[in-house]
Coordinates of C-alpha atoms in Angstrom, one line a residue:
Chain Z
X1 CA -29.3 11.9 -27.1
X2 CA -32.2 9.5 -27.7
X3 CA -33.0 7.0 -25.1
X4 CA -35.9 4.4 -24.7
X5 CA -35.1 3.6 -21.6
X6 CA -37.8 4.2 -18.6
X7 CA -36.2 2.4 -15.6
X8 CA -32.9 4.0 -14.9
X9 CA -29.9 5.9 -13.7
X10 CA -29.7 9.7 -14.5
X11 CA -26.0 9.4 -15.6
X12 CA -24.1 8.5 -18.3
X13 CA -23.1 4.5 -17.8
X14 CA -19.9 4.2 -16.0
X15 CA -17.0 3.2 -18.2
X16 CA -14.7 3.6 -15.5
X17 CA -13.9 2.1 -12.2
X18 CA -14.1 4.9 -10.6
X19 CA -17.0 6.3 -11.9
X20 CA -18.9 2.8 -11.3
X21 CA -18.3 2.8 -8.0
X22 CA -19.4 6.1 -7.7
X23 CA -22.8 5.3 -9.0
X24 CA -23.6 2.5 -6.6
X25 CA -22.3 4.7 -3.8
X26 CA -24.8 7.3 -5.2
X27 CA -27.2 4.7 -5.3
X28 CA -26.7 3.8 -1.6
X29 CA -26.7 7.3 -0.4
X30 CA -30.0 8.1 -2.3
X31 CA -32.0 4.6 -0.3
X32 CA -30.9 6.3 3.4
X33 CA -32.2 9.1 1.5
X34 CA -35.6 8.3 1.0
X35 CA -36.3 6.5 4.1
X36 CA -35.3 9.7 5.7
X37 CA -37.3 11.9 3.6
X38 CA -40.4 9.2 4.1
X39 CA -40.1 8.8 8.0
X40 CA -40.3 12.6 8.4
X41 CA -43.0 12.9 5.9
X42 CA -45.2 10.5 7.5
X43 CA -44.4 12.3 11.1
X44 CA -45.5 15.1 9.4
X45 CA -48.4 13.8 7.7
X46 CA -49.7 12.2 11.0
X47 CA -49.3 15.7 13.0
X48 CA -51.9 17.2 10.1
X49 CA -53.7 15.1 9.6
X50 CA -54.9 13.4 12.9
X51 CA -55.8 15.9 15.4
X52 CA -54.7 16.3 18.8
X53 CA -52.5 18.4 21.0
X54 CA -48.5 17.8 21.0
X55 CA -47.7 19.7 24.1
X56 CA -48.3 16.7 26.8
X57 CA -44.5 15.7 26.8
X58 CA -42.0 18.2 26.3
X59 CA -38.7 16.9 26.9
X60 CA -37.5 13.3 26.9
X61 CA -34.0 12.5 27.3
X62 CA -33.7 9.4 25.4
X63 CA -35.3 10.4 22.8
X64 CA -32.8 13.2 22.1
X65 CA -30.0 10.6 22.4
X66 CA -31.7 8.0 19.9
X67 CA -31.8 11.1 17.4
X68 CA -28.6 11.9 18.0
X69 CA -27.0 8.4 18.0
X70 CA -28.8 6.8 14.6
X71 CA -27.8 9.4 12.4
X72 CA -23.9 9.7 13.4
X73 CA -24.7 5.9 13.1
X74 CA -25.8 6.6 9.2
X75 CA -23.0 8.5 8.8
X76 CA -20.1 6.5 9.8
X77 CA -21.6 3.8 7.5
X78 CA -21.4 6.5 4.6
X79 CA -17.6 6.8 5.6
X80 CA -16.5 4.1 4.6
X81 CA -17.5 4.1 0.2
X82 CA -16.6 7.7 0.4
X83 CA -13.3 7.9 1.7
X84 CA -12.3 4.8 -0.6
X85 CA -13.1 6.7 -3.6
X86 CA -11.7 10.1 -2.4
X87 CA -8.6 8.0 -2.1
X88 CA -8.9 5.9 -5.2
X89 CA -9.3 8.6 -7.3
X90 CA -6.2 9.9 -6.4
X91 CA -3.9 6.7 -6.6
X92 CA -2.1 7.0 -9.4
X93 CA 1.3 7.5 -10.4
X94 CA 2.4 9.4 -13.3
X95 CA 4.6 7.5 -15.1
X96 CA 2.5 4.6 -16.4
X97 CA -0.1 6.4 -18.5
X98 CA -0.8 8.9 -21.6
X99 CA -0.3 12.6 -21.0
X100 CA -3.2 14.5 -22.3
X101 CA -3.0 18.2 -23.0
X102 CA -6.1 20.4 -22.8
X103 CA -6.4 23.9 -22.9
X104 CA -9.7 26.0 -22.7
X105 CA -10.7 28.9 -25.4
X106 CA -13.5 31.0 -25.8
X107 CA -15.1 28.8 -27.1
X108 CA -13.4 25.6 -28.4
X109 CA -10.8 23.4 -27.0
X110 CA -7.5 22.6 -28.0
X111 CA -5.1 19.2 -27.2
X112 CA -2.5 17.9 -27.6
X113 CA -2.5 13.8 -27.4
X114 CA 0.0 11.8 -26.7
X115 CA -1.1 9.0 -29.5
X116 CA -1.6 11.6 -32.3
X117 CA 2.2 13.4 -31.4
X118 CA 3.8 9.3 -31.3
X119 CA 2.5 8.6 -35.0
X120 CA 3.0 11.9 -35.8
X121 CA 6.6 12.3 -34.7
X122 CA 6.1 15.8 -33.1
X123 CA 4.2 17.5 -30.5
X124 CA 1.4 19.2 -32.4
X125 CA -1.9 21.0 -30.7
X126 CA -5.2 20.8 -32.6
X127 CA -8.3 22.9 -31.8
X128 CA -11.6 20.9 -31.3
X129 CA -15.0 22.9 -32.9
X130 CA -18.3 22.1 -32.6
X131 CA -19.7 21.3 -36.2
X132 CA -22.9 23.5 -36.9
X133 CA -23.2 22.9 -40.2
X134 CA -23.3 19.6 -42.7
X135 CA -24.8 17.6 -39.7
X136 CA -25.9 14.1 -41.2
X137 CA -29.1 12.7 -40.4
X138 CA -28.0 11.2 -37.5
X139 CA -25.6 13.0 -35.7
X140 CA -25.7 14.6 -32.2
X141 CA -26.4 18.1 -32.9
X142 CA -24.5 19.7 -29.8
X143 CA -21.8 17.4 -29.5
X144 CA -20.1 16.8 -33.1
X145 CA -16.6 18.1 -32.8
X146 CA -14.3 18.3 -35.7
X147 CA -11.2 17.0 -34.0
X148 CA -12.2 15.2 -31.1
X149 CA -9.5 14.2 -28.6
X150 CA -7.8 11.1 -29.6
X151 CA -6.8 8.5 -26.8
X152 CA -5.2 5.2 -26.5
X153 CA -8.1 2.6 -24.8
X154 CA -7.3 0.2 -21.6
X155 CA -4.1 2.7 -20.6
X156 CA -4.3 5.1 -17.7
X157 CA -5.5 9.2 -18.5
X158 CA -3.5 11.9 -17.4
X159 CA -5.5 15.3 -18.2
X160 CA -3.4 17.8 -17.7
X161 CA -6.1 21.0 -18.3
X162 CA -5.9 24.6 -18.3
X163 CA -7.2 28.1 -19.7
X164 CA -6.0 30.1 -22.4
X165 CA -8.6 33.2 -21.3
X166 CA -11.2 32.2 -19.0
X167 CA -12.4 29.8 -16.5
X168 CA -14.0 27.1 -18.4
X169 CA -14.3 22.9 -17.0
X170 CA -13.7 19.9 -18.4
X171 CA -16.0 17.6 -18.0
X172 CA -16.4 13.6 -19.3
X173 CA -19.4 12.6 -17.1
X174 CA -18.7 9.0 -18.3
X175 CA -15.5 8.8 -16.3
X176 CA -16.5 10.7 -13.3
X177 CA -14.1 14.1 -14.4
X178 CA -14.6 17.1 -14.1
X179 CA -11.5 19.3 -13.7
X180 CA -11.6 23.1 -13.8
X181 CA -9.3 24.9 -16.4
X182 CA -8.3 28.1 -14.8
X183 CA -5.6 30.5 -16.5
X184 CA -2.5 30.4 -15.7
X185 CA -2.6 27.5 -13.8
X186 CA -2.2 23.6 -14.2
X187 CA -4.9 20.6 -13.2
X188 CA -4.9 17.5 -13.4
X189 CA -7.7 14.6 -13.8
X190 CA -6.6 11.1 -13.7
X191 CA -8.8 8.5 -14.8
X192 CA -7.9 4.0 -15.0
X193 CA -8.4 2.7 -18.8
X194 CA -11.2 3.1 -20.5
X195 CA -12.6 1.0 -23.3
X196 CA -12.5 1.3 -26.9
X197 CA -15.5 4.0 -27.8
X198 CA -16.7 7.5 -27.8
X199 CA -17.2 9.6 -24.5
X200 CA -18.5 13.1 -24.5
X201 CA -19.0 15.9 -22.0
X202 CA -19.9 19.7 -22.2
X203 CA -17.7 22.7 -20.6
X204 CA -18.9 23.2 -16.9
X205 CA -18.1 27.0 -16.2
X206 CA -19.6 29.6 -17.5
X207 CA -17.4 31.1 -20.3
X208 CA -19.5 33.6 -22.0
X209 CA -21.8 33.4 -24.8
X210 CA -20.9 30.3 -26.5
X211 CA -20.6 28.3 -23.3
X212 CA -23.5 25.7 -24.4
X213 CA -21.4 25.2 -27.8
X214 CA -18.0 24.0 -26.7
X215 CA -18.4 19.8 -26.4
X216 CA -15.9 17.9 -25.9
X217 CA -15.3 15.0 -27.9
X218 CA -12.6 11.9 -27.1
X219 CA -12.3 8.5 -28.7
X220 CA -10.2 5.9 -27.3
X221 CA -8.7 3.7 -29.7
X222 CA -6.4 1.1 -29.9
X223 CA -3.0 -0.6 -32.3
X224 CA -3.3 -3.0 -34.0
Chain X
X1 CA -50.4 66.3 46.2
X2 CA -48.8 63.6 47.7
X3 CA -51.5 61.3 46.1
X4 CA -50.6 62.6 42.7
X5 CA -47.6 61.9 43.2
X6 CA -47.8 58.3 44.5
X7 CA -49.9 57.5 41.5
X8 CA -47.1 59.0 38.7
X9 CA -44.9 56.5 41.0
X10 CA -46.8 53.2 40.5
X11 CA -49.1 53.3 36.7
X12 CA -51.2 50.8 37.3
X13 CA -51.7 50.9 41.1
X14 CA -55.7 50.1 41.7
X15 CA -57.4 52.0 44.1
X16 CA -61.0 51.7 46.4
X17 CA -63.7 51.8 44.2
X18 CA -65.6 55.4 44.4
X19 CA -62.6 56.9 44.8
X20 CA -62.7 57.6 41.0
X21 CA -59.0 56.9 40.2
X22 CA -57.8 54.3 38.0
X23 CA -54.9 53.8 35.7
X24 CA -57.0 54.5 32.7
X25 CA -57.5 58.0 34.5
X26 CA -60.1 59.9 36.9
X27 CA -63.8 59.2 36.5
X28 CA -63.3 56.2 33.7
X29 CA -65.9 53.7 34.2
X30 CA -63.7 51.3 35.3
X31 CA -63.0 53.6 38.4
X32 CA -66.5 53.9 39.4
X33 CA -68.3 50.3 38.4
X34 CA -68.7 47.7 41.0
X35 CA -65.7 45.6 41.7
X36 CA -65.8 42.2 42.6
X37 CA -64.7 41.6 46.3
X38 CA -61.2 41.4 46.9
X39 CA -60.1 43.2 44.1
X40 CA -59.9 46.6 46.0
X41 CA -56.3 48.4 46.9
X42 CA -53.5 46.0 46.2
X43 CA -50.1 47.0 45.6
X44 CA -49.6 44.7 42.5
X45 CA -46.2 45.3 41.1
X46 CA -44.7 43.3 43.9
X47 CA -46.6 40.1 43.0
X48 CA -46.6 40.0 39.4
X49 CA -45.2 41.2 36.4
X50 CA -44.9 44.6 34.5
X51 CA -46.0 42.8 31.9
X52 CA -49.4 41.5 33.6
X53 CA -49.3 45.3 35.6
X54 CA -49.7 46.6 32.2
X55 CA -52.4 44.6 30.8
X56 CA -54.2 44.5 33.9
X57 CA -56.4 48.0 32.9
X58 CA -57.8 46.2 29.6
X59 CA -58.9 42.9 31.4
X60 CA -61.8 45.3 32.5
X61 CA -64.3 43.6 35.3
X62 CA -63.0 40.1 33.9
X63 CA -61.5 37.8 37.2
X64 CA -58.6 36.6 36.2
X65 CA -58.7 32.8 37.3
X66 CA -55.5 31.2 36.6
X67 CA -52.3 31.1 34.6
X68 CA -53.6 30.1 31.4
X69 CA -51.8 30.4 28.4
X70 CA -48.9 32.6 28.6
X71 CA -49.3 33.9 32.1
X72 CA -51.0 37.0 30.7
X73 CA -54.6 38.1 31.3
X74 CA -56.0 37.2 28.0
X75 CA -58.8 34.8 26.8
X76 CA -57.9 32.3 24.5
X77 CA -59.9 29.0 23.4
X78 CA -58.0 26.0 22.6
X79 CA -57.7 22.4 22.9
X80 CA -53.9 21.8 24.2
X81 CA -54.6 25.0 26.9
X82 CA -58.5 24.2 28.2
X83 CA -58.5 26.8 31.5
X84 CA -58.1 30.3 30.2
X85 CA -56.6 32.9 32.5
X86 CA -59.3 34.8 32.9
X87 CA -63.4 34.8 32.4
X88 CA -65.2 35.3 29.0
X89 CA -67.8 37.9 30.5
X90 CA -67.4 40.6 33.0
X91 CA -68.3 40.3 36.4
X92 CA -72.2 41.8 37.5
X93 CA -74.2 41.6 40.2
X94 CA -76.4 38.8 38.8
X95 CA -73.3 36.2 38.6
X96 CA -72.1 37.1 41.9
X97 CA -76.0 35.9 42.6
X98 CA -74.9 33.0 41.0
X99 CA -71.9 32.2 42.3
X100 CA -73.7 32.2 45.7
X101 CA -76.2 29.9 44.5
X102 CA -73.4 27.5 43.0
X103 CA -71.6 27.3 46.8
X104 CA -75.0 25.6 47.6
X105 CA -76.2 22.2 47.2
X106 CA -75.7 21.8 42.9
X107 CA -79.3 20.0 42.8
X108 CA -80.5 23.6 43.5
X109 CA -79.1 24.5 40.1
X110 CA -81.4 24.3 37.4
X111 CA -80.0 23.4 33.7
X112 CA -80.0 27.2 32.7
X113 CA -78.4 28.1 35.5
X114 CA -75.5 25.8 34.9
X115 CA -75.1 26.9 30.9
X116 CA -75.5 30.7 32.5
X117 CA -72.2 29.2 34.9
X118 CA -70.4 27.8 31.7
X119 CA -71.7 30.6 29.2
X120 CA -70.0 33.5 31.7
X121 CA -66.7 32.2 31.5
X122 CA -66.2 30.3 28.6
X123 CA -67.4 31.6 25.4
X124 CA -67.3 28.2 23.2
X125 CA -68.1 24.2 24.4
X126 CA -65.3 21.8 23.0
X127 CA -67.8 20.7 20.6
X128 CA -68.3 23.7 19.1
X129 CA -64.7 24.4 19.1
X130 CA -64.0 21.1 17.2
X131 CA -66.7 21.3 14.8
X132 CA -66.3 21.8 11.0
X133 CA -65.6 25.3 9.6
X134 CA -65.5 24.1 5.8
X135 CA -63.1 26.4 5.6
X136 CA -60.7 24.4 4.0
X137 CA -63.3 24.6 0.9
X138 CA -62.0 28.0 0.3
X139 CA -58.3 27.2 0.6
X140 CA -58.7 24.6 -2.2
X141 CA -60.7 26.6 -4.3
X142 CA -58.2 29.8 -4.3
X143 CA -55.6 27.3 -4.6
X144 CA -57.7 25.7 -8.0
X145 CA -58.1 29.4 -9.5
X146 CA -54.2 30.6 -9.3
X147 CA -53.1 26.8 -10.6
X148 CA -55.5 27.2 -13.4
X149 CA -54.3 31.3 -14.0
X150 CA -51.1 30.1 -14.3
X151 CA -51.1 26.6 -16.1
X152 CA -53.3 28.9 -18.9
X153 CA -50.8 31.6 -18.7
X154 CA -48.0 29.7 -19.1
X155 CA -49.9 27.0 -22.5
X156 CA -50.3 30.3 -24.1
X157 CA -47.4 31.6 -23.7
X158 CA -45.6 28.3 -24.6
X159 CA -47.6 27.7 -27.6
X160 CA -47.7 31.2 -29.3
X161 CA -44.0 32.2 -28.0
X162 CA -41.8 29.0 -28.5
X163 CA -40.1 28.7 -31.8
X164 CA -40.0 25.3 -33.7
X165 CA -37.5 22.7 -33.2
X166 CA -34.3 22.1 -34.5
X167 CA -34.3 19.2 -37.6
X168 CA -32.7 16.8 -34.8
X169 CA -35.7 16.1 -33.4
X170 CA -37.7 15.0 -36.6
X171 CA -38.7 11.2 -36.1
X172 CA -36.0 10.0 -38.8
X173 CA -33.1 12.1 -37.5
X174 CA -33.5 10.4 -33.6
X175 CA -34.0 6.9 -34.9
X176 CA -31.2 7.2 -36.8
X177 CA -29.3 8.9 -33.5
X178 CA -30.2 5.9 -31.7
X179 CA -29.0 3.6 -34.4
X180 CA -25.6 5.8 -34.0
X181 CA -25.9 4.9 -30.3
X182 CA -25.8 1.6 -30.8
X183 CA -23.6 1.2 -33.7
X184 CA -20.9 3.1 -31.3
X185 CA -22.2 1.2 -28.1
X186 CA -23.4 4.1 -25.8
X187 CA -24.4 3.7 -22.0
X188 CA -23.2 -0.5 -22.7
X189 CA -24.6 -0.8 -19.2
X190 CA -27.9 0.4 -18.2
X191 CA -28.7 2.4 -21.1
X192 CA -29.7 2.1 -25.0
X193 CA -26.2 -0.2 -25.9
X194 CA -27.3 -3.1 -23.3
X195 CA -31.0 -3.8 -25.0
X196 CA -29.7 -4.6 -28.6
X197 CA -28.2 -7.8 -29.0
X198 CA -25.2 -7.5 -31.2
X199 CA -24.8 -11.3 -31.7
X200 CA -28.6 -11.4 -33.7
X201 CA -28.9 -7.9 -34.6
X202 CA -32.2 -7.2 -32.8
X203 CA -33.6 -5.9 -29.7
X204 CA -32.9 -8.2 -27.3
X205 CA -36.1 -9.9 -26.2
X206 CA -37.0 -9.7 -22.3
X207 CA -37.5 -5.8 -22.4
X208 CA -40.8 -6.1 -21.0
X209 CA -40.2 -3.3 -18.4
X210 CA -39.2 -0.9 -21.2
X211 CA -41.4 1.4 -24.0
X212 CA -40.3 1.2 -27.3
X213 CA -40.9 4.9 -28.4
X214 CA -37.6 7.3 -28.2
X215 CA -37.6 10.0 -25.4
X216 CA -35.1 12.4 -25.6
X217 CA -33.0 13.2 -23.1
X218 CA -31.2 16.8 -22.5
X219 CA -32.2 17.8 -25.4
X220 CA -29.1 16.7 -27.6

């Protein structure tokens, strides 16, 4: 995907409560970050750089008690954001939202949406390729699907995701998901409302040669 | 016999000079040099270490002054440990001439007599210790020759071995992918969708702090 942009984020924009808060958390945690990295750099610097000997004072009580205090300090501050969204990503009930089907293949997807099976009057399941051929100028050459995954906007998302063979993920980096699709068994990735648009993510387990060439695709409409 | 014996018993036992008898074995030249005085018959492994026991036979004629380092007999020259444990040079009648001379009145002492004082135990000043090797010279410049082996390796290899890109990435193909992004509003936030402005259908106009030229990123 094309970008001009110079100054910013290495994610896809948040379009999602959750996921926002996730960046400026990620945000956060990266400024403690590079003050730590920093401080010990410059120690480090200063013991090559300026010479003398380091063996005059070998232990020192408070010292080992500052060192020990500031950083369980740093990390009770980081409890806080994280907790929150550990526990916000979970708070949903099931009965209030759109029931997404999606099941992994080597190597496509398949769903079954709860929009496309209410106009439709039965519960059909569509498989999702990547288009190779007949790209238009224009287009986004790994991540054209055929039937992308078709969503009501501004409701809540249940994905409901598993494996027809191997392990593969589901991933929408736009709404923070990421939920493993494992044979034989059931997951589920909940995410709030999302806006009226395109989102698109890549599989995020190794699934054998066409792992790269599995996108997937979801548009979030809405009636009118 | 018995003196055998006592000697398979203790290794490193030293015995009165002349006798011919040392750890290193009989008639060595350690056995039969001149030994400075006091350093004749002492049962040593009840003092100090087996460690310093065995090391003791390769410190030679050197006096062993002080704890130094590690506790061991060796010489070492360094800043953060300045006393070494024992002297640079071995002990000889002419120091021990010296020595006597130094328990006099120091103004005796002329200026060669006092580097001779210095020279025999220490082998380096502090200023010749600290002073520039240039050695660092020859760390950059190996350093220089693999960077440049392997930035050339890896230009030829890139140029000659990659294969050409896919149409996606001709200049028309991304402008129009980044019209697409916009049309659809992509990244409405940080990204490409939040500089148009969709009311006048332009760039929006205080994007100083961003280049205009399209850089991909991951390669879609």
């Amino acid at each position: 995907i094309v970008s001009y942009l110079v100054l910013g984020n290495y994610f896809f924009n948040g379009l999602n409560f959750f996921m926002g808060n996730l960046i400026m958390f990620h945000d956060f945690l990266l400024i403690i970050c590079y003050f730590v990295l920093f401080f010990i750099l410059s120690l480090m610097l200063s013991m090559v750089v300026f010479s003398g000997s380091y063996f005059n004072n070998l232990g020192n009580v408070v010292l080992e008690v500052v060192w020990t205090v500031i950083p369980s300090l740093i990390l009770l501050g980081l409890v806080e954001p994280s907790l929150t969204l550990l526990y916000i990503s979970e708070a949903f009930s099931f009965n209030n939202g759109q029931v997404l089907k999606v099941v992994g293949h080597q190597w496509y997807w398949s769903y079954n949406s709860d929009l496309i099976n209410s106009v439709v009057q039965d519960s059909t399941d569509y498989d999702s390729y990547l288009i190779t051929s007949d790209l238009v100028s224009g287009d986004f050459r790994l991540l054209e699907v055929d039937l992308p995954l078709v969503v009501l906007a501004n409701v809540p998302l249940y994905f409901f995701v598993s494996s027809s063979d191997v392990i593969h993920s589901f991933a929408l980096p736009s709404l923070g998901l990421k939920v493993d699709a494992f044979p034989g068994r059931l997951n589920v990735g909940v995410s709030g409302g999302v806006s009226v648009g395109c989102y698109w993510g890549q599989c995020s387990e190794i699934c054998g040669a066409n792992h790269a060439f599995m996108p997937i695709g979801m548009e979030a409409l809405i009636y009118f | 016999m018995l003196a055998s014996l006592r000697l398979c018993k203790s290794v490193a036992r030293l015995s009165q000079p002349g006798l011919g008898v040392t750890a290193r074995g009989y008639g060595s030249a350690a056995s039969t040099a001149p030994v400075p005085p006091g350093y004749t018959s002492k049962e040593m492994e009840s003092v100090i270490s087996n460690g310093q026991l065995s090391s003791y036979p390769q410190v030679g004629r050197r006096e062993w002054v002080g704890h130094g380092r590690g506790g061991m007999p060796n010489y070492f020259d360094c800043l953060m440990f300045p006393y070494p444990a024992i002297r640079f040079r071995e002990w000889d009648s002419a120091y021990e001439a010296l020595r006597q001379k130094e328990k006099g009145d120091w103004k005796n002492l002329s200026i060669e007599d006092k580097k001779k004082l210095y020279r025999h135990s220490f082998r380096y000043t502090f200023t010749e210790l600290e002073a520039p090797t240039g050695r660092w010279k020859l760390s950059i410049g190996i350093l220089m020759l693999v960077f440049s082996g392997a930035s050339l390796t890896m230009l030829f290899i890139k140029k000659v071995f990659t294969p050409a890109f896919p149409k996606s990435f001709d200049e028309e193909w991304m402008m129009r992918s980044m019209w697409k992004q916009i049309m659809i509003g992509f990244n409405p936030v940080q990204g490409v969708s939040s500089k148009w402005d969709y009311e006048n259908n332009r760039w929006k106009s205080n994007l100083c702090h961003c280049r205009i030229v399209p850089i991909l990123e991951n390669n879609y």
